Amino acid sequence: MSIDPSNPLPKYSQLRDLLLDWITAAGLGVDDMIPSERELSATYGLSRMTVRQTIDLLVAEGRLYRVPGKGTFIARPKIEMSLVLASFSEDMRARGFEPGARELIRQVIPASGHTARMLDIAPGTLVHHIERMRTADDEPMAVERSNIPAAMVPGLEDYDLAERSLYEVLENEFDILLDSGEQTIEAGICDSADSRLLGLPAGSPVLVMQRRSFANGQCVELALSTYRADRYQLHSRLDPRRHGD
């Protein structure tokens, strides 16, 4: 396969698709090295600048990674972000990863106006504020910040959330089964604090998720999570159109 000069797609974009097809056809896997920019330039008859633009794009997409002085390698495939109400631990285990957590902050604080409004409680009401770094196979994946009304879960501070799922603790220890929720996901920029935790350069793109989780119609948790955009992608099933839509 070669670059088609009559194709309206830019040459770097054509090369991107050709490289992805070649990687699949060649059976290459995670950490395998791809040809150098010089080799790709000669193979496809493109300038080094165009090849470098393609590699930069694939690195930014999280499909490749560079090791200075060694070359460019295939990155681990992205994880599809769950669009159903499930804990991080449940989601990772379902995908074959071992979930983990490291507690960053654990305190009981008065709810701010925004937090109170989202939880349907009065401003100043005490809430458990929990910040954790979440991992999959020991690789940093996300920083989660959860707020739960303290009156709903007295003694929650006594439970270790580094080894147990928060949702599992809510269900088994407090008889709170989260049965519905709503979430918003948008693009964001990683700040310096989260970048250190996630192992990303400051200013890197991230996915920011806000979730409200309910039990019997009552809001139990407000969570704001920052996910690595280089390790996650969104996937949604589209239902068939109905006639006349």
mmCIF file of C-alpha atoms in Angstrom:
data_model
loop_
_atom_site.group_PDB
_atom_site.id
_atom_site.type_symbol
_atom_site.label_atom_id
_atom_site.label_comp_id
_atom_site.label_asym_id
_atom_site.label_seq_id
_atom_site.Cartn_x
_atom_site.Cartn_y
_atom_site.Cartn_z
ATOM 1 C CA MET A 1 0.000 0.000 0.000
ATOM 2 C CA SER A 2 1.227 3.479 -0.824
ATOM 3 C CA ILE A 3 0.378 7.151 -0.521
ATOM 4 C CA ASP A 4 -2.233 8.221 -3.070
ATOM 5 C CA PRO A 5 -1.421 11.736 -4.389
ATOM 6 C CA SER A 6 -4.995 12.114 -5.689
ATOM 7 C CA ASN A 7 -6.498 11.425 -2.267
ATOM 8 C CA PRO A 8 -7.827 14.638 -0.658
ATOM 9 C CA LEU A 9 -6.586 13.457 2.768
ATOM 10 C CA PRO A 10 -3.254 15.025 3.794
ATOM 11 C CA LYS A 11 -0.269 12.744 3.298
ATOM 12 C CA TYR A 12 0.446 12.542 7.028
ATOM 13 C CA SER A 13 -3.145 11.388 7.621
ATOM 14 C CA GLN A 14 -2.862 8.755 4.892
ATOM 15 C CA LEU A 15 0.383 7.528 6.420
ATOM 16 C CA ARG A 16 -1.302 7.282 9.826
ATOM 17 C CA ASP A 17 -3.919 4.887 8.437
ATOM 18 C CA LEU A 18 -1.301 2.897 6.494
ATOM 19 C CA LEU A 19 0.848 2.467 9.605
ATOM 20 C CA LEU A 20 -2.067 1.319 11.737
ATOM 21 C CA ASP A 21 -3.070 -1.212 9.078
ATOM 22 C CA TRP A 22 0.546 -2.396 8.765
ATOM 23 C CA ILE A 23 0.921 -2.817 12.540
ATOM 24 C CA THR A 24 -2.204 -4.995 12.605
ATOM 25 C CA ALA A 25 -1.226 -7.028 9.528
ATOM 26 C CA ALA A 26 2.309 -7.596 10.832
ATOM 27 C CA GLY A 27 0.958 -8.867 14.155
ATOM 28 C CA LEU A 28 2.996 -6.381 16.173
ATOM 29 C CA GLY A 29 2.177 -5.976 19.837
ATOM 30 C CA VAL A 30 2.837 -3.778 22.837
ATOM 31 C CA ASP A 31 6.444 -2.539 23.106
ATOM 32 C CA ASP A 32 7.383 -3.739 19.597
ATOM 33 C CA MET A 33 9.454 -1.177 17.699
ATOM 34 C CA ILE A 34 8.309 0.308 14.411
ATOM 35 C CA PRO A 35 10.681 1.349 11.568
ATOM 36 C CA SER A 36 12.616 4.583 11.979
ATOM 37 C CA GLU A 37 11.524 7.872 10.444
ATOM 38 C CA ARG A 38 14.271 7.482 7.841
ATOM 39 C CA GLU A 39 13.021 4.014 6.868
ATOM 40 C CA LEU A 40 9.397 5.133 6.694
ATOM 41 C CA SER A 41 10.369 8.146 4.625
ATOM 42 C CA ALA A 42 12.124 5.902 2.086
ATOM 43 C CA THR A 43 9.347 3.286 2.077
ATOM 44 C CA TYR A 44 6.503 5.710 1.418
ATOM 45 C CA GLY A 45 8.363 8.395 -0.534
ATOM 46 C CA LEU A 46 7.620 11.119 1.990
ATOM 47 C CA SER A 47 9.689 13.820 3.586
ATOM 48 C CA ARG A 48 11.067 13.250 7.073
ATOM 49 C CA MET A 49 8.952 16.203 8.249
ATOM 50 C CA THR A 50 5.727 14.522 7.051
ATOM 51 C CA VAL A 51 6.711 11.213 8.660
ATOM 52 C CA ARG A 52 7.560 12.970 11.907
ATOM 53 C CA GLN A 53 4.167 14.727 11.837
ATOM 54 C CA THR A 54 2.468 11.331 11.531
ATOM 55 C CA ILE A 55 4.488 9.830 14.382
ATOM 56 C CA ASP A 56 3.772 12.874 16.554
ATOM 57 C CA LEU A 57 0.061 12.392 15.885
ATOM 58 C CA LEU A 58 0.129 8.692 16.807
ATOM 59 C CA VAL A 59 2.106 9.458 19.960
ATOM 60 C CA ALA A 60 -0.418 12.156 20.916
ATOM 61 C CA GLU A 61 -3.227 9.624 20.341
ATOM 62 C CA GLY A 62 -1.522 7.197 22.726
ATOM 63 C CA ARG A 63 -0.937 4.554 20.031
ATOM 64 C CA LEU A 64 2.867 4.900 19.980
ATOM 65 C CA TYR A 65 5.532 6.095 22.396
ATOM 66 C CA ARG A 66 9.097 7.254 21.933
ATOM 67 C CA VAL A 67 12.211 6.274 23.862
ATOM 68 C CA PRO A 68 14.973 8.854 23.221
ATOM 69 C CA GLY A 69 17.981 7.274 21.578
ATOM 70 C CA LYS A 70 16.199 3.963 20.986
ATOM 71 C CA GLY A 71 13.200 4.447 18.728
ATOM 72 C CA THR A 72 9.409 4.456 18.573
ATOM 73 C CA PHE A 73 7.332 1.637 20.017
ATOM 74 C CA ILE A 74 3.742 0.436 20.105
ATOM 75 C CA ALA A 75 1.843 1.606 23.190
ATOM 76 C CA ARG A 76 -0.618 -0.394 25.222
ATOM 77 C CA PRO A 77 -4.144 -0.232 23.763
ATOM 78 C CA LYS A 78 -6.539 2.242 25.301
ATOM 79 C CA ILE A 79 -9.166 1.102 27.776
ATOM 80 C CA GLU A 80 -12.764 1.857 26.920
ATOM 81 C CA MET A 81 -14.322 4.073 29.561
ATOM 82 C CA SER A 82 -17.395 2.441 31.023
ATOM 83 C CA LEU A 83 -20.663 4.203 30.290
ATOM 84 C CA VAL A 84 -22.574 2.132 32.841
ATOM 85 C CA LEU A 85 -22.849 2.497 36.613
ATOM 86 C CA ALA A 86 -19.958 0.380 37.856
ATOM 87 C CA SER A 87 -17.088 0.908 40.237
ATOM 88 C CA PHE A 88 -13.570 1.379 38.901
ATOM 89 C CA SER A 89 -12.589 -1.946 40.485
ATOM 90 C CA GLU A 90 -15.454 -3.840 38.850
ATOM 91 C CA ASP A 91 -14.725 -2.243 35.497
ATOM 92 C CA MET A 92 -10.995 -3.059 35.570
ATOM 93 C CA ARG A 93 -11.510 -6.663 36.664
ATOM 94 C CA ALA A 94 -14.045 -7.154 33.854
ATOM 95 C CA ARG A 95 -11.355 -6.035 31.415
ATOM 96 C CA GLY A 96 -8.698 -8.352 32.826
ATOM 97 C CA PHE A 97 -6.751 -5.790 34.878
ATOM 98 C CA GLU A 98 -5.953 -5.839 38.580
ATOM 99 C CA PRO A 99 -7.370 -2.641 40.132
ATOM 100 C CA GLY A 100 -5.593 -0.723 42.853
ATOM 101 C CA ALA A 101 -5.930 2.482 44.857
ATOM 102 C CA ARG A 102 -3.765 4.814 46.880
ATOM 103 C CA GLU A 103 -5.473 7.164 49.304
ATOM 104 C CA LEU A 104 -4.407 10.779 48.902
ATOM 105 C CA ILE A 105 -6.858 12.687 51.112
ATOM 106 C CA ARG A 106 -9.484 11.411 53.538
ATOM 107 C CA GLN A 107 -11.428 13.925 55.646
ATOM 108 C CA VAL A 108 -14.867 15.061 56.764
ATOM 109 C CA ILE A 109 -15.566 18.637 55.664
ATOM 110 C CA PRO A 110 -18.516 21.012 55.255
ATOM 111 C CA ALA A 111 -19.999 20.791 51.770
ATOM 112 C CA SER A 112 -19.381 23.767 49.523
ATOM 113 C CA GLY A 113 -22.315 25.379 47.756
ATOM 114 C CA HIS A 114 -21.669 23.470 44.517
ATOM 115 C CA THR A 115 -21.147 20.121 46.250
ATOM 116 C CA ALA A 116 -24.264 20.618 48.380
ATOM 117 C CA ARG A 117 -26.358 21.515 45.344
ATOM 118 C CA MET A 118 -25.188 18.434 43.431
ATOM 119 C CA LEU A 119 -25.840 16.165 46.439
ATOM 120 C CA ASP A 120 -29.211 17.780 47.220
ATOM 121 C CA ILE A 121 -28.145 18.717 50.748
ATOM 122 C CA ALA A 122 -27.828 22.016 52.617
ATOM 123 C CA PRO A 123 -24.562 23.964 52.232
ATOM 124 C CA GLY A 124 -22.231 23.258 55.121
ATOM 125 C CA THR A 125 -23.566 19.740 55.674
ATOM 126 C CA LEU A 126 -20.689 17.421 56.569
ATOM 127 C CA VAL A 127 -19.477 15.141 53.790
ATOM 128 C CA HIS A 128 -16.779 12.533 53.474
ATOM 129 C CA HIS A 129 -14.255 13.880 50.983
ATOM 130 C CA ILE A 130 -12.105 11.066 49.565
ATOM 131 C CA GLU A 131 -9.310 11.469 47.024
ATOM 132 C CA ARG A 132 -7.629 8.388 45.581
ATOM 133 C CA MET A 133 -5.279 7.563 42.757
ATOM 134 C CA ARG A 134 -6.620 4.556 40.850
ATOM 135 C CA THR A 135 -4.358 2.062 39.098
ATOM 136 C CA ALA A 136 -4.697 -0.880 36.728
ATOM 137 C CA ASP A 137 -1.905 -3.461 36.948
ATOM 138 C CA ASP A 138 -0.036 -0.848 39.050
ATOM 139 C CA GLU A 139 -0.184 1.759 36.257
ATOM 140 C CA PRO A 140 -1.729 5.139 37.251
ATOM 141 C CA MET A 141 -5.045 5.583 35.443
ATOM 142 C CA ALA A 142 -7.133 8.208 37.223
ATOM 143 C CA VAL A 143 -7.479 10.504 40.205
ATOM 144 C CA GLU A 144 -10.908 10.151 41.845
ATOM 145 C CA ARG A 145 -12.455 12.705 44.197
ATOM 146 C CA SER A 146 -15.658 11.520 45.891
ATOM 147 C CA ASN A 147 -18.044 13.320 48.218
ATOM 148 C CA ILE A 148 -20.626 11.408 50.279
ATOM 149 C CA PRO A 149 -22.948 12.888 52.954
ATOM 150 C CA ALA A 150 -21.489 11.851 56.310
ATOM 151 C CA ALA A 151 -24.886 11.161 57.847
ATOM 152 C CA MET A 152 -25.504 8.378 55.299
ATOM 153 C CA VAL A 153 -22.325 6.482 56.146
ATOM 154 C CA PRO A 154 -21.360 6.936 59.818
ATOM 155 C CA GLY A 155 -17.967 5.384 60.451
ATOM 156 C CA LEU A 156 -16.918 5.256 56.791
ATOM 157 C CA GLU A 157 -13.534 6.609 57.838
ATOM 158 C CA ASP A 158 -12.812 3.287 59.576
ATOM 159 C CA TYR A 159 -12.817 1.328 56.304
ATOM 160 C CA ASP A 160 -9.687 0.920 54.200
ATOM 161 C CA LEU A 161 -10.484 2.007 50.646
ATOM 162 C CA ALA A 162 -7.036 1.158 49.307
ATOM 163 C CA GLU A 163 -7.936 -2.524 49.284
ATOM 164 C CA ARG A 164 -11.721 -2.416 48.805
ATOM 165 C CA SER A 165 -14.086 -0.871 46.295
ATOM 166 C CA LEU A 166 -15.986 2.113 47.681
ATOM 167 C CA TYR A 167 -19.188 0.835 46.101
ATOM 168 C CA GLU A 168 -18.642 -2.600 47.665
ATOM 169 C CA VAL A 169 -18.180 -0.987 51.091
ATOM 170 C CA LEU A 170 -21.355 1.062 50.637
ATOM 171 C CA GLU A 171 -23.336 -2.043 49.705
ATOM 172 C CA ASN A 172 -21.950 -4.537 52.198
ATOM 173 C CA GLU A 173 -21.316 -2.311 55.214
ATOM 174 C CA PHE A 174 -24.066 0.319 54.901
ATOM 175 C CA ASP A 175 -26.703 -1.501 52.828
ATOM 176 C CA ILE A 176 -26.563 1.212 50.164
ATOM 177 C CA LEU A 177 -26.940 -0.223 46.665
ATOM 178 C CA LEU A 178 -26.298 2.354 43.963
ATOM 179 C CA ASP A 179 -28.959 1.698 41.347
ATOM 180 C CA SER A 180 -28.773 4.682 39.001
ATOM 181 C CA GLY A 181 -26.606 7.609 38.082
ATOM 182 C CA GLU A 182 -25.749 10.369 35.669
ATOM 183 C CA GLN A 183 -22.371 11.436 34.387
ATOM 184 C CA THR A 184 -20.783 14.080 32.219
ATOM 185 C CA ILE A 185 -17.486 13.510 30.417
ATOM 186 C CA GLU A 186 -15.507 16.304 28.814
ATOM 187 C CA ALA A 187 -11.995 17.078 27.637
ATOM 188 C CA GLY A 188 -9.685 18.818 30.060
ATOM 189 C CA ILE A 189 -6.086 19.813 30.715
ATOM 190 C CA CYS A 190 -4.099 18.112 33.467
ATOM 191 C CA ASP A 191 -2.908 20.473 36.197
ATOM 192 C CA SER A 192 0.497 20.170 37.846
ATOM 193 C CA ALA A 193 -0.804 18.262 40.892
ATOM 194 C CA ASP A 194 -2.613 15.550 38.928
ATOM 195 C CA SER A 195 0.143 15.372 36.318
ATOM 196 C CA ARG A 196 2.627 14.299 38.999
ATOM 197 C CA LEU A 197 0.242 11.630 40.246
ATOM 198 C CA LEU A 198 -0.593 10.297 36.787
ATOM 199 C CA GLY A 199 2.933 10.501 35.394
ATOM 200 C CA LEU A 200 1.957 13.003 32.690
ATOM 201 C CA PRO A 201 3.501 16.286 31.576
ATOM 202 C CA ALA A 202 1.597 19.267 32.959
ATOM 203 C CA GLY A 203 -0.945 20.458 30.408
ATOM 204 C CA SER A 204 -1.537 16.982 28.977
ATOM 205 C CA PRO A 205 -5.067 16.227 27.728
ATOM 206 C CA VAL A 206 -7.285 14.315 30.146
ATOM 207 C CA LEU A 207 -10.880 13.155 30.361
ATOM 208 C CA VAL A 208 -12.791 14.776 33.214
ATOM 209 C CA MET A 209 -15.816 12.866 34.477
ATOM 210 C CA GLN A 210 -18.442 14.149 36.889
ATOM 211 C CA ARG A 211 -20.784 11.477 38.227
ATOM 212 C CA ARG A 212 -23.787 11.579 40.531
ATOM 213 C CA SER A 213 -24.758 8.162 41.891
ATOM 214 C CA PHE A 214 -28.164 7.420 43.405
ATOM 215 C CA ALA A 215 -29.793 4.820 45.653
ATOM 216 C CA ASN A 216 -33.597 4.738 45.728
ATOM 217 C CA GLY A 217 -33.704 8.176 44.140
ATOM 218 C CA GLN A 218 -31.394 9.796 46.699
ATOM 219 C CA CYS A 219 -28.011 11.158 45.622
ATOM 220 C CA VAL A 220 -25.326 9.298 47.569
ATOM 221 C CA GLU A 221 -22.102 10.270 45.825
ATOM 222 C CA LEU A 222 -20.720 13.154 43.815
ATOM 223 C CA ALA A 223 -17.481 12.127 42.108
ATOM 224 C CA LEU A 224 -15.113 14.176 39.984
ATOM 225 C CA SER A 225 -12.455 12.054 38.303
ATOM 226 C CA THR A 226 -9.526 12.856 36.047
ATOM 227 C CA TYR A 227 -8.641 10.066 33.606
ATOM 228 C CA ARG A 228 -5.562 9.770 31.420
ATOM 229 C CA ALA A 229 -6.675 10.532 27.866
ATOM 230 C CA ASP A 230 -3.740 8.530 26.501
ATOM 231 C CA ARG A 231 -5.092 5.375 28.160
ATOM 232 C CA TYR A 232 -8.855 5.799 27.726
ATOM 233 C CA GLN A 233 -11.304 6.078 24.890
ATOM 234 C CA LEU A 234 -15.088 6.406 24.837
ATOM 235 C CA HIS A 235 -17.219 3.798 23.107
ATOM 236 C CA SER A 236 -20.983 3.870 22.723
ATOM 237 C CA ARG A 237 -23.416 1.614 20.893
ATOM 238 C CA LEU A 238 -25.767 3.480 18.559
ATOM 239 C CA ASP A 239 -29.289 2.124 18.246
ATOM 240 C CA PRO A 240 -30.763 1.800 14.736
ATOM 241 C CA ARG A 241 -32.719 4.779 13.498
ATOM 242 C CA ARG A 242 -36.461 4.435 13.451
ATOM 243 C CA HIS A 243 -38.309 5.121 10.228
ATOM 244 C CA GLY A 244 -39.013 8.801 9.909
ATOM 245 C CA ASP A 245 -36.331 9.935 12.436
#
